[in-house]
XYZ file of C-alpha atoms in Angstrom:
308
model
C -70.402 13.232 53.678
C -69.272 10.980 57.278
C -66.229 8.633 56.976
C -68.431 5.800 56.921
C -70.547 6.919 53.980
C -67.624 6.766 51.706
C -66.006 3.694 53.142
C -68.876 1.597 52.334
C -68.713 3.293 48.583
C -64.954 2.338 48.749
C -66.154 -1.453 49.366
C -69.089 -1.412 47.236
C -66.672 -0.194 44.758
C -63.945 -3.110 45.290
C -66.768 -5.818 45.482
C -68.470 -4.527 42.213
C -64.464 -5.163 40.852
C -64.615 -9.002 41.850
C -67.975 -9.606 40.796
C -66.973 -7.894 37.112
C -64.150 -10.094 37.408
C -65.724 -13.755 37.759
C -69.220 -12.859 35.876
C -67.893 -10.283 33.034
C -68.042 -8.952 30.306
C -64.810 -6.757 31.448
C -63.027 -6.092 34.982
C -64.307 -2.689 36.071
C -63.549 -0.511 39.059
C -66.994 1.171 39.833
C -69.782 2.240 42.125
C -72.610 0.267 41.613
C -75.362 2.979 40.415
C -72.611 4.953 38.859
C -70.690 3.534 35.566
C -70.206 6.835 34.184
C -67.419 7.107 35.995
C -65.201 3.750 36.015
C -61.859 2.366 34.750
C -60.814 -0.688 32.888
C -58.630 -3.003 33.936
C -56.784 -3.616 30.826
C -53.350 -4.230 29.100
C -52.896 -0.642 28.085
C -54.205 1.302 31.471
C -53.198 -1.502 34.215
C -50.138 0.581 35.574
C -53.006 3.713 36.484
C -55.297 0.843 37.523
C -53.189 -0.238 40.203
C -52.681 3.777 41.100
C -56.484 4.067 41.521
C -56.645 1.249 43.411
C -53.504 1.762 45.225
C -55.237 5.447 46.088
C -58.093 3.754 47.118
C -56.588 1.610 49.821
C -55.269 4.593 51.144
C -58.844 6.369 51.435
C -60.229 3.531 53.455
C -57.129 2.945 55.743
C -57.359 7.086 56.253
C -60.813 6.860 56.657
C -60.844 3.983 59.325
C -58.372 5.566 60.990
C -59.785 9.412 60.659
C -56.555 10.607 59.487
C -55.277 12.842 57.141
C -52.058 12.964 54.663
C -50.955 15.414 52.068
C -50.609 13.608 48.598
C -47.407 14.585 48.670
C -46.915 12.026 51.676
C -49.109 9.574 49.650
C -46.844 10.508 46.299
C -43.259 9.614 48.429
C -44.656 6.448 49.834
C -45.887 4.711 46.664
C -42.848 6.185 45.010
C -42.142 2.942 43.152
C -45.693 3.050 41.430
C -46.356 6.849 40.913
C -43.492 7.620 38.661
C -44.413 11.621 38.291
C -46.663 13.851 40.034
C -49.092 14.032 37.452
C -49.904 9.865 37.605
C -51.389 10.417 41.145
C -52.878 13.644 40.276
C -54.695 11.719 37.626
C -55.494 8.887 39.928
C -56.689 10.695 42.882
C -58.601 12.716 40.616
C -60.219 9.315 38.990
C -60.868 7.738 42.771
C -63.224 11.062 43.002
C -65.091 10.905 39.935
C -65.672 7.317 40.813
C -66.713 7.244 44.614
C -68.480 10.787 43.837
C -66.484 12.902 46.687
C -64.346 15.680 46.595
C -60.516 14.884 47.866
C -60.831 16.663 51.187
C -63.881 14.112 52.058
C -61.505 11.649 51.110
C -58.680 12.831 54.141
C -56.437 13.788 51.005
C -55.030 16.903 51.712
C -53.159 19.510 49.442
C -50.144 21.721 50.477
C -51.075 24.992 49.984
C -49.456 27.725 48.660
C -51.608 30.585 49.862
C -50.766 33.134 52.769
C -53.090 35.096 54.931
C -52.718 38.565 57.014
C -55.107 40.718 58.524
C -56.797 41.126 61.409
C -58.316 38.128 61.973
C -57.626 35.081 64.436
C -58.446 31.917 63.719
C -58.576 28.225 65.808
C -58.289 24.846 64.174
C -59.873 21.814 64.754
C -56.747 20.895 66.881
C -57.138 23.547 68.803
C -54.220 25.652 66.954
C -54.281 29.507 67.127
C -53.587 31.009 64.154
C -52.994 34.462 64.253
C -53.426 36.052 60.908
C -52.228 39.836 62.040
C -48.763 38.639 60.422
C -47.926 37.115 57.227
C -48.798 33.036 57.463
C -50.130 29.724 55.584
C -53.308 29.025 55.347
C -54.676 26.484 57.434
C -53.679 22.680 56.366
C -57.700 22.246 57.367
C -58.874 24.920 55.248
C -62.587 24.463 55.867
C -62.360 22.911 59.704
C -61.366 26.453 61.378
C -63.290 28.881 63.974
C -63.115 32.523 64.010
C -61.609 34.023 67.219
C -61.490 37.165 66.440
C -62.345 39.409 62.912
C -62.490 43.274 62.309
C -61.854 43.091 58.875
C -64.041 44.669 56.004
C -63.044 42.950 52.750
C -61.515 40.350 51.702
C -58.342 41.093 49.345
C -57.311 38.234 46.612
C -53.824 39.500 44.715
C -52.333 37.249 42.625
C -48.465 37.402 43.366
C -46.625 36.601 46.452
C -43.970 39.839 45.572
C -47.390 42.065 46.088
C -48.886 40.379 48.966
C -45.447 41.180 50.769
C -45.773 44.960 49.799
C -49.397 45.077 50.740
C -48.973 43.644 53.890
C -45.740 45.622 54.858
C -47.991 48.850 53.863
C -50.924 47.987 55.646
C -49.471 48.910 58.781
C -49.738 52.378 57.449
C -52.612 52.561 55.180
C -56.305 52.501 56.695
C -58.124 50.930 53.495
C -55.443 47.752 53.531
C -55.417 47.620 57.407
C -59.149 46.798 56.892
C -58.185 43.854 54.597
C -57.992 40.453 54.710
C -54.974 40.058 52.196
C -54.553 36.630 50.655
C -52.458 34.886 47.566
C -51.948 31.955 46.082
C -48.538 32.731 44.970
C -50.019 32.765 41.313
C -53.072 29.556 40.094
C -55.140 29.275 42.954
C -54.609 25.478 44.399
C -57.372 23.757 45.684
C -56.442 24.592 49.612
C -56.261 28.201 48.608
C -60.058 27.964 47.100
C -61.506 25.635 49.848
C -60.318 28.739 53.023
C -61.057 31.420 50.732
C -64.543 29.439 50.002
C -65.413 29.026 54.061
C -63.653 32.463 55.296
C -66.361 34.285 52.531
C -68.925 32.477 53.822
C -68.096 32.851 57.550
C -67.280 36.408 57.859
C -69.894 37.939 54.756
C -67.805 40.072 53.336
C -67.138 40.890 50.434
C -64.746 39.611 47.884
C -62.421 41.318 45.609
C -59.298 40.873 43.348
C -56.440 42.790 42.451
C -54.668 41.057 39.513
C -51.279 41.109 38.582
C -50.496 41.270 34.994
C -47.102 38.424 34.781
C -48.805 34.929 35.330
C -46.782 33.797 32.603
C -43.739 34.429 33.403
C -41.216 35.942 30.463
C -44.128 35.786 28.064
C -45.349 38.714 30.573
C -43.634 41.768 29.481
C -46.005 44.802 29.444
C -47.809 44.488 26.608
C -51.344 45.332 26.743
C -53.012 42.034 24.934
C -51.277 39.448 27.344
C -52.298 41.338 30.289
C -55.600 41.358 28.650
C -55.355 37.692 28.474
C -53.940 36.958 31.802
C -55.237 38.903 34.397
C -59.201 37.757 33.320
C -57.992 34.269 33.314
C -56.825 34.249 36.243
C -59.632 36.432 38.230
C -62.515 33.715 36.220
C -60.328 30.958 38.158
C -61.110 32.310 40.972
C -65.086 32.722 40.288
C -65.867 30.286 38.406
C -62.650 27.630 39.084
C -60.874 25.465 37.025
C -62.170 24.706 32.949
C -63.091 20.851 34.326
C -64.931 20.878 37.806
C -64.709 17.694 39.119
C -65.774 15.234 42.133
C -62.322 16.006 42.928
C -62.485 20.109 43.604
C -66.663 20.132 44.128
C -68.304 23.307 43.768
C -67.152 24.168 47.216
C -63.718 26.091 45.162
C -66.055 28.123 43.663
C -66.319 32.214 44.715
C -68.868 33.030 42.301
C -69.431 36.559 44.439
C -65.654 37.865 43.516
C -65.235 41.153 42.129
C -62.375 42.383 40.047
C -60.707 45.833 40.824
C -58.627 45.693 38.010
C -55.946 46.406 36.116
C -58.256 45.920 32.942
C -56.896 46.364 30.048
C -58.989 49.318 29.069
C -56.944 51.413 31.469
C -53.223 50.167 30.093
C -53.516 53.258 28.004
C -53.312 55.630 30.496
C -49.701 54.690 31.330
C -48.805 56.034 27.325
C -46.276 53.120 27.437
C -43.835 53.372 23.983
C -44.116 51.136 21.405
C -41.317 48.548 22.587
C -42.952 48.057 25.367
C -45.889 46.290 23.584
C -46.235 42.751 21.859
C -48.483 42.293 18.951
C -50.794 39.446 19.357
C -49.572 36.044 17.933
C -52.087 33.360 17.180
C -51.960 31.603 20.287
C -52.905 35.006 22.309
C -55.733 35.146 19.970
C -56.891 31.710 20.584
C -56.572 32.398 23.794
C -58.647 34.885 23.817
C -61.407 32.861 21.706
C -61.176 30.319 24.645
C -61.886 32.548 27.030
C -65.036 33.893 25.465
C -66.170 30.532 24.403
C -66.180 29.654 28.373
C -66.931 32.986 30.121
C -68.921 34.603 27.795
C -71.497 35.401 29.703
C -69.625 37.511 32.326
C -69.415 40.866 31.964
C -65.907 41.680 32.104
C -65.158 38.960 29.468
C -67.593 40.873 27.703
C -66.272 44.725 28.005
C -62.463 43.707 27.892
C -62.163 40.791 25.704
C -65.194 41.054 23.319
């Protein structure tokens, strides 16, 4: 979508507003052609009214300008109106939904967590080398990059940045992980993370595969085989199939519907005969868990063979 197309939906948008305004019945903020997706101006939501719309005047001054800024920046300089993180995750999300664009065609940028290595060399639309041989960040531009240079065979996802580090330090030495691309997200994929891993797949053709972790949650992860049964699939369907609400905001462009999942599964955890204190039983929540996870990836085989 070109800057221009969503700057006019940015002004249809605030003109629909006034004319709601002086002809009724209610003040909306919408695109004309699309009030499924529209906000109130009322008593109880006019604080995240003025965050959409303070949002929104950001788009089209980005947009004019064809600039970018990370919503942290954004977050920082509306400080007095976006008292937590989550109120301009919520209204950046909204100002997607309504003008029907994702947040990168929007010049909102996220920082992202995820590091690269592997031999591969990459240019930027600035006309920055990045030379993915050692550890680094993944581009800031994560779908505006050429490739230089790419010998690489697969494409690597772990979940942790502790094994990342090890991987890369040992792929010096090991011929199977020197043909990697290795890349984290430093646990969750964010959306940077999805949108590079999205364009990099598509780029290069090759193929994708994940090596889970089994501690996403923290202390809850000891070694007990039901929560790595619960977290390690979670985590590898976010991946595939992305977040449990796909949204104007992410677009299906997250999506890596071609990932496949080395493991560890949980059918395996036997083999490491681990004692008895080194398992949890499962409490209600892991089991509803685990009911949530069929209920949304049923249809995927490895929901099926290690959850079912």
């Amino acid at each position: 979508m070109a800057n221009q197309q969503v700057i006019t939906k940015v002004e249809n948008c605030l003109f629909a507003f006034q004319s709601s305004l002086v002809h009724g019945p209610k003040p909306l903020l919408f695109l004309p052609g699309n009030r499924r997706s529209s906000i109130e101006l009322s008593w109880r939501n006019g604080h995240l009214f003025t965050a959409v719309c303070c949002v929104l005047a950001e788009v089209h001054s980005l947009l004019c300008s064809d600039t970018f800024r990370t919503k942290r920046s954004i977050f920082y300089k509306h400080r007095h109106l976006f008292r937590a993180q989550k109120d301009i995750d919520t209204a950046i999300g909204i100002a997607c939904d309504i003008l029907e664009a994702t947040r990168f065609q929007l010049h909102i940028l996220s920082t992202s967590r995820g590091l690269i290595v592997g031999d591969l060399i990459l240019e930027t639309q600035r006309r920055e080398v990045i030379d993915c041989r050692i550890p680094t960040s993944i581009p800031s531009f994560p779908e505006h990059f050429n490739i230089c240079c790419c010998s690489a065979k697969f494409i690597l996802i772990v979940e942790k940045d502790s094994i990342f580090q090890k991987l890369a330090h040992e792929r010096n030495t090991d011929l199977t992980l020197s043909a990697a691309l290795i890349v984290t997200a430093k646990g969750y994929p964010d959306f940077s993370t999805r949108l590079f891993l999205r364009a990099l797949s598509e780029r290069t053709q090759l193929p994708l595969v994940a090596l889970m972790d089994a501690d996403s949650y923290g202390m809850r992860m000891w070694l007990s085989r039901t929560v790595i049964l619960v977290s390690g699939i979670e985590i590898f369907l976010n991946y595939k199939y992305g977040p449990s609400r796909i949204s104007h905001e992410s677009g299906s462009k997250i999506l890596l519907p071609n990932t496949q999942w080395l493991g560890i599964y949980p059918s395996e955890i036997d083999w490491f005969e681990l004692a008895g204190v080194q398992k949890l039983p499962l409490t209600l929540r892991d089991r509803k868990h685990i009911v949530s996870l069929q209920y949304r990836f049923g249809d995927d085989t490895c929901v099926n063979e290690e959850v079912g």
